[in-house]
Amino acid sequence: TQLLEQSPQFLSIQEGENLTVYCNSSSVFSSLQWYRQEPGEGPVLLVTVVTGGEVKKLKRLTFQFGDARKDSSLHITAAQPGDTGLYLCAGSEGFQKLVFGTGTRLLVSP
Amino acid sequence: GAVVSQHPSWVICKSGTSVKIECRSLDFQATTMFWYRQFPKQSLMLMATSNEGSKATYEQGVEKDKFLINHASLTLSTLTVTSAHPEDSSFYICSARTQGLYGYTFGSGTRLTVV
């Protein structure tokens, strides 16, 4: 059972468009991380959010952690083809194991 | 930075044979490592938590006799897929807890194909 549900599952957009990916759970997490994964490779960490309501920015990416620490969002401004990949949220339970969300596959076309 | 090396990166084996995958922390000690499985176009599913010097903790639905995990040192955890079958074909990824409360580093994965 996946504890973290992501939406949408798949997103195909044109270069320059904005998008938001959502990560929702009924569980409270100690921390939540966002990763990006390329085919045939391990996931690469983008950001870690810890405090409820926290907002972090990484260039064109904005991450938000819900006030109750159950959900998170990733917003990409002016998407580029290089942003194409599988985006995964992951929640840490008790600072131990990391459980991944269902994933969002993003395709940005030129 | 912390690096986790996973080997082999890909392997093809015959049905009924066993395959061992290694996960090494190169520049840090990892008392806890995690093993994930990922099917095509799906997310990572946690299989087990590997603790140095003790038995692994398996997630519900994962056969511990089929997926043997050994974490004999602070830098090495191994996953052995025993009596592999085609349905075991998947992408297996390990990760390790790194320094800092929220640190996890991932290996580059192993593509297992059972024919």
mmCIF file with all atom_site columns, C-alpha atoms in Angstrom:
data_model
loop_
_atom_site.group_PDB
_atom_site.id
_atom_site.type_symbol
_atom_site.label_atom_id
_atom_site.label_alt_id
_atom_site.label_comp_id
_atom_site.label_asym_id
_atom_site.label_entity_id
_atom_site.label_seq_id
_atom_site.pdbx_PDB_ins_code
_atom_site.Cartn_x
_atom_site.Cartn_y
_atom_site.Cartn_z
_atom_site.occupancy
_atom_site.B_iso_or_equiv
_atom_site.pdbx_formal_charge
_atom_site.auth_seq_id
_atom_site.auth_comp_id
_atom_site.auth_asym_id
_atom_site.auth_atom_id
_atom_site.pdbx_PDB_model_num
ATOM 1   C CA . THR A 1 1   ? 0.000  0.000   0.000   1.00 0.00 ? 1   THR A CA 1
ATOM 2   C CA . GLN A 1 2   ? 1.384  3.354   -1.064  1.00 0.00 ? 2   GLN A CA 1
ATOM 3   C CA . LEU A 1 3   ? 1.039  5.847   1.735   1.00 0.00 ? 3   LEU A CA 1
ATOM 4   C CA . LEU A 1 4   ? 1.697  8.849   -0.469  1.00 0.00 ? 4   LEU A CA 1
ATOM 5   C CA . GLU A 1 5   ? -0.517 9.611   -3.444  1.00 0.00 ? 5   GLU A CA 1
ATOM 6   C CA . GLN A 1 6   ? 0.777  11.913  -6.136  1.00 0.00 ? 6   GLN A CA 1
ATOM 7   C CA . SER A 1 7   ? -1.220 13.751  -8.755  1.00 0.00 ? 7   SER A CA 1
ATOM 8   C CA . PRO A 1 8   ? -1.211 13.945  -11.615 1.00 0.00 ? 8   PRO A CA 1
ATOM 9   C CA . GLN A 1 9   ? 0.334  10.614  -12.564 1.00 0.00 ? 9   GLN A CA 1
ATOM 10  C CA . PHE A 1 10  ? 1.460  11.938  -15.920 1.00 0.00 ? 10  PHE A CA 1
ATOM 11  C CA . LEU A 1 11  ? 1.840  15.435  -17.268 1.00 0.00 ? 11  LEU A CA 1
ATOM 12  C CA . SER A 1 12  ? 2.755  16.455  -20.805 1.00 0.00 ? 12  SER A CA 1
ATOM 13  C CA . ILE A 1 13  ? 3.288  20.166  -21.362 1.00 0.00 ? 13  ILE A CA 1
ATOM 14  C CA . GLN A 1 14  ? 5.001  22.616  -23.670 1.00 0.00 ? 14  GLN A CA 1
ATOM 15  C CA . GLU A 1 15  ? 8.185  24.433  -22.822 1.00 0.00 ? 15  GLU A CA 1
ATOM 16  C CA . GLY A 1 16  ? 7.497  27.616  -20.875 1.00 0.00 ? 16  GLY A CA 1
ATOM 17  C CA . GLU A 1 17  ? 4.342  26.403  -19.150 1.00 0.00 ? 17  GLU A CA 1
ATOM 18  C CA . ASN A 1 18  ? 3.919  26.254  -15.378 1.00 0.00 ? 18  ASN A CA 1
ATOM 19  C CA . LEU A 1 19  ? 2.863  23.125  -13.491 1.00 0.00 ? 19  LEU A CA 1
ATOM 20  C CA . THR A 1 20  ? 2.128  21.873  -9.999  1.00 0.00 ? 20  THR A CA 1
ATOM 21  C CA . VAL A 1 21  ? 2.524  18.351  -8.661  1.00 0.00 ? 21  VAL A CA 1
ATOM 22  C CA . TYR A 1 22  ? 0.740  17.315  -5.492  1.00 0.00 ? 22  TYR A CA 1
ATOM 23  C CA . CYS A 1 23  ? 1.705  14.760  -2.867  1.00 0.00 ? 23  CYS A CA 1
ATOM 24  C CA . ASN A 1 24  ? -0.973 13.763  -0.351  1.00 0.00 ? 24  ASN A CA 1
ATOM 25  C CA . SER A 1 25  ? -1.147 11.397  2.575   1.00 0.00 ? 25  SER A CA 1
ATOM 26  C CA . SER A 1 26  ? -3.264 10.641  5.586   1.00 0.00 ? 26  SER A CA 1
ATOM 27  C CA . SER A 1 27  ? -0.107 10.155  7.636   1.00 0.00 ? 27  SER A CA 1
ATOM 28  C CA . VAL A 1 28  ? 2.037  12.759  9.329   1.00 0.00 ? 28  VAL A CA 1
ATOM 29  C CA . PHE A 1 29  ? 5.679  12.681  8.318   1.00 0.00 ? 29  PHE A CA 1
ATOM 30  C CA . SER A 1 30  ? 8.765  13.836  10.193  1.00 0.00 ? 30  SER A CA 1
ATOM 31  C CA . SER A 1 31  ? 10.135 15.174  6.936   1.00 0.00 ? 31  SER A CA 1
ATOM 32  C CA . LEU A 1 32  ? 9.258  15.065  3.283   1.00 0.00 ? 32  LEU A CA 1
ATOM 33  C CA . GLN A 1 33  ? 11.617 14.951  0.363   1.00 0.00 ? 33  GLN A CA 1
ATOM 34  C CA . TRP A 1 34  ? 11.267 15.451  -3.362  1.00 0.00 ? 34  TRP A CA 1
ATOM 35  C CA . TYR A 1 35  ? 13.361 13.510  -5.841  1.00 0.00 ? 35  TYR A CA 1
ATOM 36  C CA . ARG A 1 36  ? 13.794 13.437  -9.582  1.00 0.00 ? 36  ARG A CA 1
ATOM 37  C CA . GLN A 1 37  ? 14.680 10.195  -11.322 1.00 0.00 ? 37  GLN A CA 1
ATOM 38  C CA . GLU A 1 38  ? 15.961 9.578   -14.813 1.00 0.00 ? 38  GLU A CA 1
ATOM 39  C CA . PRO A 1 39  ? 15.398 6.200   -16.532 1.00 0.00 ? 39  PRO A CA 1
ATOM 40  C CA . GLY A 1 40  ? 17.858 3.546   -15.355 1.00 0.00 ? 40  GLY A CA 1
ATOM 41  C CA . GLU A 1 41  ? 19.240 5.661   -12.532 1.00 0.00 ? 41  GLU A CA 1
ATOM 42  C CA . GLY A 1 42  ? 18.650 6.128   -8.836  1.00 0.00 ? 42  GLY A CA 1
ATOM 43  C CA . PRO A 1 43  ? 16.582 9.072   -7.596  1.00 0.00 ? 43  PRO A CA 1
ATOM 44  C CA . VAL A 1 44  ? 18.351 12.372  -6.967  1.00 0.00 ? 44  VAL A CA 1
ATOM 45  C CA . LEU A 1 45  ? 17.328 14.550  -4.044  1.00 0.00 ? 45  LEU A CA 1
ATOM 46  C CA . LEU A 1 46  ? 15.877 17.946  -4.898  1.00 0.00 ? 46  LEU A CA 1
ATOM 47  C CA . VAL A 1 47  ? 14.797 19.231  -1.489  1.00 0.00 ? 47  VAL A CA 1
ATOM 48  C CA . THR A 1 48  ? 13.890 18.272  2.074   1.00 0.00 ? 48  THR A CA 1
ATOM 49  C CA . VAL A 1 49  ? 11.097 20.044  3.954   1.00 0.00 ? 49  VAL A CA 1
ATOM 50  C CA . VAL A 1 50  ? 10.671 19.603  7.664   1.00 0.00 ? 50  VAL A CA 1
ATOM 51  C CA . THR A 1 51  ? 8.495  22.310  9.179   1.00 0.00 ? 51  THR A CA 1
ATOM 52  C CA . GLY A 1 52  ? 4.753  22.527  8.551   1.00 0.00 ? 52  GLY A CA 1
ATOM 53  C CA . GLY A 1 53  ? 4.020  25.406  6.175   1.00 0.00 ? 53  GLY A CA 1
ATOM 54  C CA . GLU A 1 54  ? 7.610  25.555  5.024   1.00 0.00 ? 54  GLU A CA 1
ATOM 55  C CA . VAL A 1 55  ? 8.309  26.874  1.523   1.00 0.00 ? 55  VAL A CA 1
ATOM 56  C CA . LYS A 1 56  ? 11.599 26.284  -0.263  1.00 0.00 ? 56  LYS A CA 1
ATOM 57  C CA . LYS A 1 57  ? 12.727 27.540  -3.628  1.00 0.00 ? 57  LYS A CA 1
ATOM 58  C CA . LEU A 1 58  ? 15.292 25.959  -5.907  1.00 0.00 ? 58  LEU A CA 1
ATOM 59  C CA . LYS A 1 59  ? 15.660 28.159  -8.991  1.00 0.00 ? 59  LYS A CA 1
ATOM 60  C CA . ARG A 1 60  ? 12.401 27.608  -10.915 1.00 0.00 ? 60  ARG A CA 1
ATOM 61  C CA . LEU A 1 61  ? 11.127 24.976  -8.476  1.00 0.00 ? 61  LEU A CA 1
ATOM 62  C CA . THR A 1 62  ? 9.050  25.871  -5.418  1.00 0.00 ? 62  THR A CA 1
ATOM 63  C CA . PHE A 1 63  ? 8.285  23.287  -2.766  1.00 0.00 ? 63  PHE A CA 1
ATOM 64  C CA . GLN A 1 64  ? 5.728  23.609  -0.007  1.00 0.00 ? 64  GLN A CA 1
ATOM 65  C CA . PHE A 1 65  ? 5.038  21.420  3.002   1.00 0.00 ? 65  PHE A CA 1
ATOM 66  C CA . GLY A 1 66  ? 1.504  21.420  4.318   1.00 0.00 ? 66  GLY A CA 1
ATOM 67  C CA . ASP A 1 67  ? 0.755  22.926  7.708   1.00 0.00 ? 67  ASP A CA 1
ATOM 68  C CA . ALA A 1 68  ? -0.182 19.511  9.103   1.00 0.00 ? 68  ALA A CA 1
ATOM 69  C CA . ARG A 1 69  ? 2.877  17.855  7.522   1.00 0.00 ? 69  ARG A CA 1
ATOM 70  C CA . LYS A 1 70  ? 0.674  15.428  5.584   1.00 0.00 ? 70  LYS A CA 1
ATOM 71  C CA . ASP A 1 71  ? 0.966  16.894  2.101   1.00 0.00 ? 71  ASP A CA 1
ATOM 72  C CA . SER A 1 72  ? 3.314  18.776  -0.152  1.00 0.00 ? 72  SER A CA 1
ATOM 73  C CA . SER A 1 73  ? 3.440  20.409  -3.547  1.00 0.00 ? 73  SER A CA 1
ATOM 74  C CA . LEU A 1 74  ? 6.046  21.066  -6.189  1.00 0.00 ? 74  LEU A CA 1
ATOM 75  C CA . HIS A 1 75  ? 5.562  23.981  -8.547  1.00 0.00 ? 75  HIS A CA 1
ATOM 76  C CA . ILE A 1 76  ? 7.726  24.447  -11.623 1.00 0.00 ? 76  ILE A CA 1
ATOM 77  C CA . THR A 1 77  ? 7.763  27.802  -13.362 1.00 0.00 ? 77  THR A CA 1
ATOM 78  C CA . ALA A 1 78  ? 8.539  28.072  -17.064 1.00 0.00 ? 78  ALA A CA 1
ATOM 79  C CA . ALA A 1 79  ? 9.250  24.380  -17.539 1.00 0.00 ? 79  ALA A CA 1
ATOM 80  C CA . GLN A 1 80  ? 12.108 23.352  -19.793 1.00 0.00 ? 80  GLN A CA 1
ATOM 81  C CA . PRO A 1 81  ? 12.766 20.080  -21.640 1.00 0.00 ? 81  PRO A CA 1
ATOM 82  C CA . GLY A 1 82  ? 15.528 19.383  -19.130 1.00 0.00 ? 82  GLY A CA 1
ATOM 83  C CA . ASP A 1 83  ? 12.875 19.155  -16.428 1.00 0.00 ? 83  ASP A CA 1
ATOM 84  C CA . THR A 1 84  ? 11.540 15.962  -18.014 1.00 0.00 ? 84  THR A CA 1
ATOM 85  C CA . GLY A 1 85  ? 11.666 13.020  -15.624 1.00 0.00 ? 85  GLY A CA 1
ATOM 86  C CA . LEU A 1 86  ? 9.918  11.115  -12.869 1.00 0.00 ? 86  LEU A CA 1
ATOM 87  C CA . TYR A 1 87  ? 9.216  13.256  -9.815  1.00 0.00 ? 87  TYR A CA 1
ATOM 88  C CA . LEU A 1 88  ? 8.835  11.446  -6.535  1.00 0.00 ? 88  LEU A CA 1
ATOM 89  C CA . CYS A 1 89  ? 7.865  12.658  -3.109  1.00 0.00 ? 89  CYS A CA 1
ATOM 90  C CA . ALA A 1 90  ? 9.005  10.594  -0.146  1.00 0.00 ? 90  ALA A CA 1
ATOM 91  C CA . GLY A 1 91  ? 8.055  10.744  3.504   1.00 0.00 ? 91  GLY A CA 1
ATOM 92  C CA . SER A 1 92  ? 10.258 9.832   6.404   1.00 0.00 ? 92  SER A CA 1
ATOM 93  C CA . GLU A 1 93  ? 8.634  8.008   9.287   1.00 0.00 ? 93  GLU A CA 1
ATOM 94  C CA . GLY A 1 94  ? 10.372 8.606   12.572  1.00 0.00 ? 94  GLY A CA 1
ATOM 95  C CA . PHE A 1 95  ? 13.514 9.644   10.736  1.00 0.00 ? 95  PHE A CA 1
ATOM 96  C CA . GLN A 1 96  ? 14.010 6.075   9.641   1.00 0.00 ? 96  GLN A CA 1
ATOM 97  C CA . LYS A 1 97  ? 12.640 4.452   6.513   1.00 0.00 ? 97  LYS A CA 1
ATOM 98  C CA . LEU A 1 98  ? 11.705 6.526   3.524   1.00 0.00 ? 98  LEU A CA 1
ATOM 99  C CA . VAL A 1 99  ? 8.427  5.728   1.777   1.00 0.00 ? 99  VAL A CA 1
ATOM 100 C CA . PHE A 1 100 ? 7.902  6.963   -1.753  1.00 0.00 ? 100 PHE A CA 1
ATOM 101 C CA . GLY A 1 101 ? 4.859  8.445   -3.407  1.00 0.00 ? 101 GLY A CA 1
ATOM 102 C CA . THR A 1 102 ? 3.211  7.002   -6.501  1.00 0.00 ? 102 THR A CA 1
ATOM 103 C CA . GLY A 1 103 ? 5.243  9.265   -8.790  1.00 0.00 ? 103 GLY A CA 1
ATOM 104 C CA . THR A 1 104 ? 4.524  11.878  -11.448 1.00 0.00 ? 104 THR A CA 1
ATOM 105 C CA . ARG A 1 105 ? 5.972  11.475  -14.881 1.00 0.00 ? 105 ARG A CA 1
ATOM 106 C CA . LEU A 1 106 ? 6.655  14.847  -16.524 1.00 0.00 ? 106 LEU A CA 1
ATOM 107 C CA . LEU A 1 107 ? 7.309  15.375  -20.216 1.00 0.00 ? 107 LEU A CA 1
ATOM 108 C CA . VAL A 1 108 ? 8.235  18.846  -21.387 1.00 0.00 ? 108 VAL A CA 1
ATOM 109 C CA . SER A 1 109 ? 8.256  19.276  -25.133 1.00 0.00 ? 109 SER A CA 1
ATOM 110 C CA . PRO A 1 110 ? 10.219 22.011  -26.944 1.00 0.00 ? 110 PRO A CA 1
ATOM 111 C CA . GLY B 2 1   ? 29.597 14.050  -0.628  1.00 0.00 ? 1   GLY B CA 1
ATOM 112 C CA . ALA B 2 2   ? 28.232 10.696  0.423   1.00 0.00 ? 2   ALA B CA 1
ATOM 113 C CA . VAL B 2 3   ? 28.360 8.079   -2.319  1.00 0.00 ? 3   VAL B CA 1
ATOM 114 C CA . VAL B 2 4   ? 26.604 4.748   -2.509  1.00 0.00 ? 4   VAL B CA 1
ATOM 115 C CA . SER B 2 5   ? 27.901 2.271   -5.049  1.00 0.00 ? 5   SER B CA 1
ATOM 116 C CA . GLN B 2 6   ? 25.646 -0.508  -6.298  1.00 0.00 ? 6   GLN B CA 1
ATOM 117 C CA . HIS B 2 7   ? 26.897 -3.504  -8.239  1.00 0.00 ? 7   HIS B CA 1
ATOM 118 C CA . PRO B 2 8   ? 26.203 -4.890  -10.735 1.00 0.00 ? 8   PRO B CA 1
ATOM 119 C CA . SER B 2 9   ? 24.338 -2.244  -12.686 1.00 0.00 ? 9   SER B CA 1
ATOM 120 C CA . TRP B 2 10  ? 22.604 -4.928  -14.679 1.00 0.00 ? 10  TRP B CA 1
ATOM 121 C CA . VAL B 2 11  ? 22.407 -8.708  -14.614 1.00 0.00 ? 11  VAL B CA 1
ATOM 122 C CA . ILE B 2 12  ? 20.677 -11.410 -16.613 1.00 0.00 ? 12  ILE B CA 1
ATOM 123 C CA . CYS B 2 13  ? 20.177 -14.781 -14.990 1.00 0.00 ? 13  CYS B CA 1
ATOM 124 C CA . LYS B 2 14  ? 18.380 -18.017 -15.726 1.00 0.00 ? 14  LYS B CA 1
ATOM 125 C CA . SER B 2 15  ? 15.185 -18.911 -13.932 1.00 0.00 ? 15  SER B CA 1
ATOM 126 C CA . GLY B 2 16  ? 15.891 -20.895 -10.764 1.00 0.00 ? 16  GLY B CA 1
ATOM 127 C CA . THR B 2 17  ? 19.309 -19.414 -10.092 1.00 0.00 ? 17  THR B CA 1
ATOM 128 C CA . SER B 2 18  ? 20.282 -16.912 -7.381  1.00 0.00 ? 18  SER B CA 1
ATOM 129 C CA . VAL B 2 19  ? 21.640 -13.421 -7.877  1.00 0.00 ? 19  VAL B CA 1
ATOM 130 C CA . LYS B 2 20  ? 23.496 -11.229 -5.398  1.00 0.00 ? 20  LYS B CA 1
ATOM 131 C CA . ILE B 2 21  ? 23.420 -7.433  -5.526  1.00 0.00 ? 21  ILE B CA 1
ATOM 132 C CA . GLU B 2 22  ? 25.894 -5.378  -3.509  1.00 0.00 ? 22  GLU B CA 1
ATOM 133 C CA . CYS B 2 23  ? 25.396 -1.947  -2.017  1.00 0.00 ? 23  CYS B CA 1
ATOM 134 C CA . ARG B 2 24  ? 28.443 -0.142  -0.607  1.00 0.00 ? 24  ARG B CA 1
ATOM 135 C CA . SER B 2 25  ? 28.807 3.169   1.150   1.00 0.00 ? 25  SER B CA 1
ATOM 136 C CA . LEU B 2 26  ? 32.112 4.503   -0.181  1.00 0.00 ? 26  LEU B CA 1
ATOM 137 C CA . ASP B 2 27  ? 33.035 7.361   2.106   1.00 0.00 ? 27  ASP B CA 1
ATOM 138 C CA . PHE B 2 28  ? 30.855 6.944   5.155   1.00 0.00 ? 28  PHE B CA 1
ATOM 139 C CA . GLN B 2 29  ? 29.570 4.291   7.501   1.00 0.00 ? 29  GLN B CA 1
ATOM 140 C CA . ALA B 2 30  ? 25.992 3.220   7.025   1.00 0.00 ? 30  ALA B CA 1
ATOM 141 C CA . THR B 2 31  ? 24.403 1.425   9.943   1.00 0.00 ? 31  THR B CA 1
ATOM 142 C CA . THR B 2 32  ? 21.097 1.411   8.092   1.00 0.00 ? 32  THR B CA 1
ATOM 143 C CA . MET B 2 33  ? 20.484 0.698   4.432   1.00 0.00 ? 33  MET B CA 1
ATOM 144 C CA . PHE B 2 34  ? 17.259 0.260   2.527   1.00 0.00 ? 34  PHE B CA 1
ATOM 145 C CA . TRP B 2 35  ? 16.327 -1.888  -0.448  1.00 0.00 ? 35  TRP B CA 1
ATOM 146 C CA . TYR B 2 36  ? 13.698 -0.847  -2.968  1.00 0.00 ? 36  TYR B CA 1
ATOM 147 C CA . ARG B 2 37  ? 12.184 -2.454  -6.037  1.00 0.00 ? 37  ARG B CA 1
ATOM 148 C CA . GLN B 2 38  ? 10.849 -0.490  -8.968  1.00 0.00 ? 38  GLN B CA 1
ATOM 149 C CA . PHE B 2 39  ? 8.775  -1.876  -11.826 1.00 0.00 ? 39  PHE B CA 1
ATOM 150 C CA . PRO B 2 40  ? 8.639  -0.049  -15.180 1.00 0.00 ? 40  PRO B CA 1
ATOM 151 C CA . LYS B 2 41  ? 6.866  3.286   -15.021 1.00 0.00 ? 41  LYS B CA 1
ATOM 152 C CA . GLN B 2 42  ? 6.137  2.831   -11.327 1.00 0.00 ? 42  GLN B CA 1
ATOM 153 C CA . SER B 2 43  ? 7.483  4.298   -8.120  1.00 0.00 ? 43  SER B CA 1
ATOM 154 C CA . LEU B 2 44  ? 9.936  2.778   -5.675  1.00 0.00 ? 44  LEU B CA 1
ATOM 155 C CA . MET B 2 45  ? 8.519  0.226   -3.274  1.00 0.00 ? 45  MET B CA 1
ATOM 156 C CA . LEU B 2 46  ? 10.406 -0.334  -0.032  1.00 0.00 ? 46  LEU B CA 1
ATOM 157 C CA . MET B 2 47  ? 11.290 -3.994  0.387   1.00 0.00 ? 47  MET B CA 1
ATOM 158 C CA . ALA B 2 48  ? 13.308 -4.039  3.581   1.00 0.00 ? 48  ALA B CA 1
ATOM 159 C CA . THR B 2 49  ? 15.437 -2.119  6.024   1.00 0.00 ? 49  THR B CA 1
ATOM 160 C CA . SER B 2 50  ? 18.909 -3.529  6.515   1.00 0.00 ? 50  SER B CA 1
ATOM 161 C CA . ASN B 2 51  ? 20.608 -2.985  9.860   1.00 0.00 ? 51  ASN B CA 1
ATOM 162 C CA . GLU B 2 52  ? 24.286 -3.680  10.403  1.00 0.00 ? 52  GLU B CA 1
ATOM 163 C CA . GLY B 2 53  ? 24.815 -6.691  12.601  1.00 0.00 ? 53  GLY B CA 1
ATOM 164 C CA . SER B 2 54  ? 21.169 -7.638  12.921  1.00 0.00 ? 54  SER B CA 1
ATOM 165 C CA . LYS B 2 55  ? 18.339 -9.145  10.917  1.00 0.00 ? 55  LYS B CA 1
ATOM 166 C CA . ALA B 2 56  ? 16.685 -7.096  8.236   1.00 0.00 ? 56  ALA B CA 1
ATOM 167 C CA . THR B 2 57  ? 13.175 -5.784  8.701   1.00 0.00 ? 57  THR B CA 1
ATOM 168 C CA . TYR B 2 58  ? 10.948 -6.704  5.767   1.00 0.00 ? 58  TYR B CA 1
ATOM 169 C CA . GLU B 2 59  ? 7.910  -4.818  4.582   1.00 0.00 ? 59  GLU B CA 1
ATOM 170 C CA . GLN B 2 60  ? 4.589  -6.563  4.480   1.00 0.00 ? 60  GLN B CA 1
ATOM 171 C CA . GLY B 2 61  ? 4.242  -8.892  1.512   1.00 0.00 ? 61  GLY B CA 1
ATOM 172 C CA . VAL B 2 62  ? 7.975  -9.255  0.875   1.00 0.00 ? 62  VAL B CA 1
ATOM 173 C CA . GLU B 2 63  ? 9.228  -12.843 1.142   1.00 0.00 ? 63  GLU B CA 1
ATOM 174 C CA . LYS B 2 64  ? 12.224 -12.815 3.447   1.00 0.00 ? 64  LYS B CA 1
ATOM 175 C CA . ASP B 2 65  ? 13.303 -16.304 2.361   1.00 0.00 ? 65  ASP B CA 1
ATOM 176 C CA . LYS B 2 66  ? 13.358 -15.221 -1.255  1.00 0.00 ? 66  LYS B CA 1
ATOM 177 C CA . PHE B 2 67  ? 15.057 -11.869 -0.797  1.00 0.00 ? 67  PHE B CA 1
ATOM 178 C CA . LEU B 2 68  ? 17.953 -12.508 1.558   1.00 0.00 ? 68  LEU B CA 1
ATOM 179 C CA . ILE B 2 69  ? 19.580 -9.415  3.017   1.00 0.00 ? 69  ILE B CA 1
ATOM 180 C CA . ASN B 2 70  ? 22.930 -9.369  4.770   1.00 0.00 ? 70  ASN B CA 1
ATOM 181 C CA . HIS B 2 71  ? 24.476 -6.299  6.350   1.00 0.00 ? 71  HIS B CA 1
ATOM 182 C CA . ALA B 2 72  ? 27.681 -7.698  7.760   1.00 0.00 ? 72  ALA B CA 1
ATOM 183 C CA . SER B 2 73  ? 29.701 -4.488  7.863   1.00 0.00 ? 73  SER B CA 1
ATOM 184 C CA . LEU B 2 74  ? 29.152 -0.773  8.202   1.00 0.00 ? 74  LEU B CA 1
ATOM 185 C CA . THR B 2 75  ? 29.798 -0.242  4.508   1.00 0.00 ? 75  THR B CA 1
ATOM 186 C CA . LEU B 2 76  ? 28.210 -3.219  2.788   1.00 0.00 ? 76  LEU B CA 1
ATOM 187 C CA . SER B 2 77  ? 24.715 -4.615  2.443   1.00 0.00 ? 77  SER B CA 1
ATOM 188 C CA . THR B 2 78  ? 23.815 -7.370  0.013   1.00 0.00 ? 78  THR B CA 1
ATOM 189 C CA . LEU B 2 79  ? 20.502 -8.489  -1.447  1.00 0.00 ? 79  LEU B CA 1
ATOM 190 C CA . THR B 2 80  ? 20.318 -12.034 -2.780  1.00 0.00 ? 80  THR B CA 1
ATOM 191 C CA . VAL B 2 81  ? 17.362 -12.984 -4.936  1.00 0.00 ? 81  VAL B CA 1
ATOM 192 C CA . THR B 2 82  ? 17.053 -16.737 -4.485  1.00 0.00 ? 82  THR B CA 1
ATOM 193 C CA . SER B 2 83  ? 15.510 -19.086 -7.029  1.00 0.00 ? 83  SER B CA 1
ATOM 194 C CA . ALA B 2 84  ? 14.770 -16.172 -9.292  1.00 0.00 ? 84  ALA B CA 1
ATOM 195 C CA . HIS B 2 85  ? 11.756 -16.239 -11.592 1.00 0.00 ? 85  HIS B CA 1
ATOM 196 C CA . PRO B 2 86  ? 10.794 -13.956 -14.464 1.00 0.00 ? 86  PRO B CA 1
ATOM 197 C CA . GLU B 2 87  ? 8.386  -12.045 -12.216 1.00 0.00 ? 87  GLU B CA 1
ATOM 198 C CA . ASP B 2 88  ? 11.391 -11.023 -10.094 1.00 0.00 ? 88  ASP B CA 1
ATOM 199 C CA . SER B 2 89  ? 12.715 -9.046  -13.039 1.00 0.00 ? 89  SER B CA 1
ATOM 200 C CA . SER B 2 90  ? 12.832 -5.458  -11.877 1.00 0.00 ? 90  SER B CA 1
ATOM 201 C CA . PHE B 2 91  ? 15.017 -2.475  -11.029 1.00 0.00 ? 91  PHE B CA 1
ATOM 202 C CA . TYR B 2 92  ? 16.467 -2.840  -7.536  1.00 0.00 ? 92  TYR B CA 1
ATOM 203 C CA . ILE B 2 93  ? 17.786 0.243   -5.742  1.00 0.00 ? 93  ILE B CA 1
ATOM 204 C CA . CYS B 2 94  ? 19.554 0.576   -2.411  1.00 0.00 ? 94  CYS B CA 1
ATOM 205 C CA . SER B 2 95  ? 19.965 3.625   -0.233  1.00 0.00 ? 95  SER B CA 1
ATOM 206 C CA . ALA B 2 96  ? 21.799 4.485   2.929   1.00 0.00 ? 96  ALA B CA 1
ATOM 207 C CA . ARG B 2 97  ? 21.226 6.888   5.765   1.00 0.00 ? 97  ARG B CA 1
ATOM 208 C CA . THR B 2 98  ? 23.903 9.540   5.717   1.00 0.00 ? 98  THR B CA 1
ATOM 209 C CA . GLN B 2 99  ? 25.038 12.104  8.240   1.00 0.00 ? 99  GLN B CA 1
ATOM 210 C CA . GLY B 2 100 ? 22.397 14.520  9.278   1.00 0.00 ? 100 GLY B CA 1
ATOM 211 C CA . LEU B 2 101 ? 18.871 13.820  10.358  1.00 0.00 ? 101 LEU B CA 1
ATOM 212 C CA . TYR B 2 102 ? 17.311 13.819  6.903   1.00 0.00 ? 102 TYR B CA 1
ATOM 213 C CA . GLY B 2 103 ? 20.042 12.427  4.702   1.00 0.00 ? 103 GLY B CA 1
ATOM 214 C CA . TYR B 2 104 ? 19.557 9.534   2.327   1.00 0.00 ? 104 TYR B CA 1
ATOM 215 C CA . THR B 2 105 ? 21.842 8.629   -0.557  1.00 0.00 ? 105 THR B CA 1
ATOM 216 C CA . PHE B 2 106 ? 20.796 6.278   -3.326  1.00 0.00 ? 106 PHE B CA 1
ATOM 217 C CA . GLY B 2 107 ? 22.706 3.819   -5.437  1.00 0.00 ? 107 GLY B CA 1
ATOM 218 C CA . SER B 2 108 ? 22.386 3.885   -9.198  1.00 0.00 ? 108 SER B CA 1
ATOM 219 C CA . GLY B 2 109 ? 20.285 0.738   -9.254  1.00 0.00 ? 109 GLY B CA 1
ATOM 220 C CA . THR B 2 110 ? 20.534 -2.798  -10.619 1.00 0.00 ? 110 THR B CA 1
ATOM 221 C CA . ARG B 2 111 ? 18.449 -3.975  -13.548 1.00 0.00 ? 111 ARG B CA 1
ATOM 222 C CA . LEU B 2 112 ? 17.670 -7.678  -13.024 1.00 0.00 ? 112 LEU B CA 1
ATOM 223 C CA . THR B 2 113 ? 16.298 -9.706  -15.889 1.00 0.00 ? 113 THR B CA 1
ATOM 224 C CA . VAL B 2 114 ? 15.360 -13.325 -15.277 1.00 0.00 ? 114 VAL B CA 1
ATOM 225 C CA . VAL B 2 115 ? 14.989 -15.438 -18.390 1.00 0.00 ? 115 VAL B CA 1
#
